[in-house]
CSV table of C-alpha atoms in Angstrom, one decimal:
chain,number,residue,atom,x,y,z
A,338,MET,CA,30.6,11.5,19.5
A,339,GLY,CA,31.1,11.4,15.8
A,340,LYS,CA,29.5,9.2,13.1
A,341,LEU,CA,27.7,6.0,14.1
A,342,SER,CA,28.8,2.9,12.4
A,343,TRP,CA,26.8,-0.3,11.9
A,344,ASN,CA,28.7,-1.9,14.7
A,345,ASP,CA,27.8,1.0,17.1
A,346,LEU,CA,24.1,0.5,16.1
A,347,ARG,CA,24.3,-3.2,16.9
A,348,HIS,CA,25.7,-2.3,20.4
A,349,ILE,CA,22.9,0.3,21.0
A,350,TYR,CA,20.3,-2.4,20.3
A,351,GLU,CA,22.3,-4.8,22.5
A,352,GLY,CA,22.2,-2.3,25.4
A,353,GLN,CA,18.6,-1.1,25.1
A,354,PHE,CA,16.8,-4.2,24.2
A,355,GLY,CA,18.8,-6.9,25.9
A,356,VAL,CA,19.7,-8.8,22.8
A,357,GLU,CA,23.1,-10.0,21.5
A,358,ALA,CA,24.9,-7.8,19.0
A,359,ASP,CA,24.7,-10.5,16.2
A,360,GLU,CA,20.9,-10.9,16.8
A,361,ALA,CA,20.5,-7.1,16.6
A,362,ASN,CA,22.5,-7.1,13.4
A,363,ILE,CA,20.0,-9.7,11.9
A,364,TRP,CA,17.0,-7.5,13.0
A,365,ILE,CA,18.5,-4.4,11.5
A,366,ALA,CA,19.3,-6.1,8.2
A,367,ARG,CA,15.9,-7.7,8.0
A,368,GLU,CA,14.2,-4.3,8.6
A,369,LEU,CA,16.3,-2.3,6.2
A,370,PHE,CA,16.6,-4.7,3.3
A,371,SER,CA,13.3,-6.6,3.4
A,372,LYS,CA,10.2,-5.7,1.4
A,373,ASN,CA,9.8,-2.6,3.6
A,374,TRP,CA,12.2,-0.9,1.2
A,375,ILE,CA,10.5,-1.5,-2.1
A,376,GLY,CA,7.0,-1.9,-0.6
A,377,THR,CA,4.1,-4.3,-1.1
A,378,PRO,CA,0.9,-3.8,-3.2
A,379,ASP,CA,-0.8,-2.6,0.0
A,380,LYS,CA,2.0,-0.6,1.6
A,381,VAL,CA,4.2,2.1,0.1
A,382,GLY,CA,7.9,1.3,0.5
A,383,ARG,CA,10.4,3.3,2.6
A,384,MET,CA,12.4,4.2,-0.5
A,385,TRP,CA,9.7,6.7,-1.6
A,386,GLN,CA,10.5,8.8,1.5
A,387,ASP,CA,13.7,9.9,-0.2
A,388,ILE,CA,13.0,12.7,-2.7
A,389,ASP,CA,16.1,11.8,-4.8
A,390,ILE,CA,14.6,8.4,-5.5
A,391,CYS,CA,11.3,10.0,-6.5
A,392,ILE,CA,13.1,12.3,-8.9
A,393,SER,CA,15.1,9.5,-10.3
A,394,TYR,CA,12.0,7.4,-10.8
A,395,SER,CA,10.2,10.3,-12.6
A,396,GLU,CA,13.3,10.6,-14.9
A,397,PHE,CA,13.2,6.9,-15.4
A,398,LEU,CA,9.5,7.1,-16.4
A,399,ILE,CA,10.3,9.8,-19.0
A,400,GLU,CA,12.9,7.5,-20.5
A,401,VAL,CA,10.3,4.7,-20.5
A,402,ASP,CA,7.9,6.9,-22.3
A,403,LYS,CA,10.4,7.8,-25.0
A,404,PHE,CA,11.3,4.1,-25.4
A,405,ARG,CA,7.7,3.2,-25.5
A,406,LYS,CA,6.8,5.7,-28.2
A,407,LYS,CA,9.9,5.0,-30.2
A,408,ASN,CA,9.2,1.2,-30.3
A,409,ASN,CA,5.4,1.5,-30.3
A,410,LEU,CA,4.9,-0.5,-27.1
A,411,LEU,CA,2.6,-0.6,-24.1
A,412,GLU,CA,4.1,0.6,-20.9
A,413,ARG,CA,4.4,-2.9,-19.3
A,414,ALA,CA,6.0,-4.3,-22.5
A,415,ALA,CA,8.4,-1.3,-22.4
A,416,PHE,CA,9.4,-2.1,-18.8
A,417,ILE,CA,10.0,-5.7,-19.7
A,418,LEU,CA,12.0,-5.0,-22.9
A,419,MET,CA,14.1,-2.3,-21.2
A,420,HIS,CA,14.9,-4.7,-18.4
A,421,GLU,CA,15.9,-7.5,-20.7
A,422,GLN,CA,18.1,-5.1,-22.7
A,423,LYS,CA,19.6,-3.8,-19.4
A,424,HIS,CA,18.7,-0.2,-20.4
A,425,PRO,CA,21.0,2.5,-18.9
A,426,ALA,CA,17.9,4.3,-17.4
A,427,ILE,CA,17.2,1.3,-15.2
A,428,LYS,CA,20.8,1.2,-14.1
A,429,VAL,CA,20.6,4.8,-13.1
A,430,PHE,CA,17.4,4.3,-11.2
A,431,ALA,CA,18.7,1.2,-9.5
A,432,ALA,CA,21.8,3.0,-8.4
A,433,ASP,CA,19.7,5.8,-6.8
A,434,ALA,CA,17.3,3.4,-5.3
A,435,LYS,CA,20.1,1.3,-3.9
A,436,TYR,CA,18.4,-1.9,-5.0
A,437,GLY,CA,19.5,-4.4,-7.6
A,438,MET,CA,16.8,-4.2,-10.2
A,439,PHE,CA,18.6,-6.8,-12.5
A,440,LYS,CA,18.5,-9.4,-9.7
A,441,MET,CA,14.9,-10.0,-10.4
A,442,LYS,CA,13.1,-11.2,-13.6
A,443,ALA,CA,11.7,-8.8,-16.1
A,444,ALA,CA,8.1,-9.6,-15.3
A,445,ARG,CA,8.7,-9.0,-11.6
A,446,PHE,CA,10.3,-5.6,-12.4
A,447,ALA,CA,7.3,-4.7,-14.6
A,448,ASN,CA,4.9,-5.7,-11.8
A,449,LEU,CA,6.9,-3.5,-9.3
A,450,CYS,CA,6.8,-0.6,-11.7
A,451,GLY,CA,3.1,-0.9,-12.1
A,452,GLN,CA,2.6,-1.1,-8.4
A,453,TRP,CA,4.8,1.9,-7.8
A,454,ASN,CA,3.0,3.9,-10.5
A,455,LYS,CA,-0.3,3.1,-8.8
A,456,GLN,CA,0.9,4.0,-5.4
A,457,LEU,CA,2.6,7.3,-6.5
A,458,ARG,CA,-0.6,8.3,-8.4
A,459,ASN,CA,-2.7,7.7,-5.3
A,460,ALA,CA,-0.2,9.8,-3.3
A,461,GLY,CA,-0.4,12.6,-5.8
A,462,PHE,CA,3.2,12.4,-7.0
A,463,LEU,CA,2.3,11.3,-10.5
A,464,LYS,CA,-0.5,12.6,-12.7
A,465,PRO,CA,-3.5,10.2,-12.8
A,466,LYS,CA,-4.0,8.2,-16.0
A,467,PRO,CA,-6.2,9.9,-18.5
A,468,GLN,CA,-9.6,8.1,-18.8
A,469,SER,CA,-11.2,7.6,-22.2
A,470,GLU,CA,-14.6,9.1,-22.8
A,471,TYR,CA,-16.1,5.6,-23.0
A,472,THR,CA,-14.7,4.6,-19.6
A,473,ARG,CA,-15.9,7.8,-18.0
A,474,LYS,CA,-19.4,7.4,-19.4
A,475,SER,CA,-19.6,3.7,-18.4
A,476,LEU,CA,-18.4,4.6,-14.8
A,477,ILE,CA,-21.1,7.3,-14.5
A,478,ALA,CA,-23.8,4.9,-15.9
A,479,SER,CA,-22.7,2.2,-13.4
A,480,ALA,CA,-22.9,4.6,-10.5
A,481,LYS,CA,-26.4,5.6,-11.6
A,482,ARG,CA,-27.5,2.0,-11.7
A,483,VAL,CA,-26.2,1.3,-8.2
A,484,GLU,CA,-27.8,4.5,-6.9
A,485,LYS,CA,-31.1,3.4,-8.5
A,486,LYS,CA,-30.9,0.0,-6.9
A,487,LEU,CA,-30.2,1.6,-3.5
A,488,SER,CA,-33.2,4.0,-3.9
A,489,LYS,CA,-35.5,1.1,-4.8
A,490,SER,CA,-34.4,-0.9,-1.8
A,491,LYS,CA,-35.0,2.1,0.5
A,492,LEU,CA,-38.5,2.5,-1.0
A,493,LEU,CA,-39.2,-1.1,-0.2
A,494,VAL,CA,-38.1,-0.7,3.3
A,495,LYS,CA,-40.1,2.5,3.9
A,496,ARG,CA,-43.5,1.0,2.7
A,497,PRO,CA,-45.8,0.2,5.5
A,498,THR,CA,-47.1,-3.4,5.7
A,499,LYS,CA,-50.8,-4.0,5.1
A,500,LYS,CA,-52.8,-6.0,7.5
């Protein structure tokens, strides 16, 4: 049969689902180029299914880290400053991700990068953030307090009532 074109795909939708070709074109465009591509805070985007984009993003993060250390910035500030300066690393990542990163504001780009970092850390693609000793100790202490409250409430429930 050969390669499928966008027009062929519209006609497939038209034949199988009983919709007009133009309406099928709108559906396809909405599905491919909506937030499903970059993702939402709750849902990982489809672009992360492509290993080339993941590799490009990890190379972008290496460049961000170099820029951050060179200019003594926090990660979010580095994202914003690199975006405002139209850094070449962002251009390379945007070309691989097939999404215009410079169409959005710098703060939106920084939010997306933070969201992607969190999602990719949860997926195991990126290393987790190192915790400071203070944070680790405070989380352990908090867990102990919660466990102590739960054990007290269980003891209160187990006591027999006196008549």
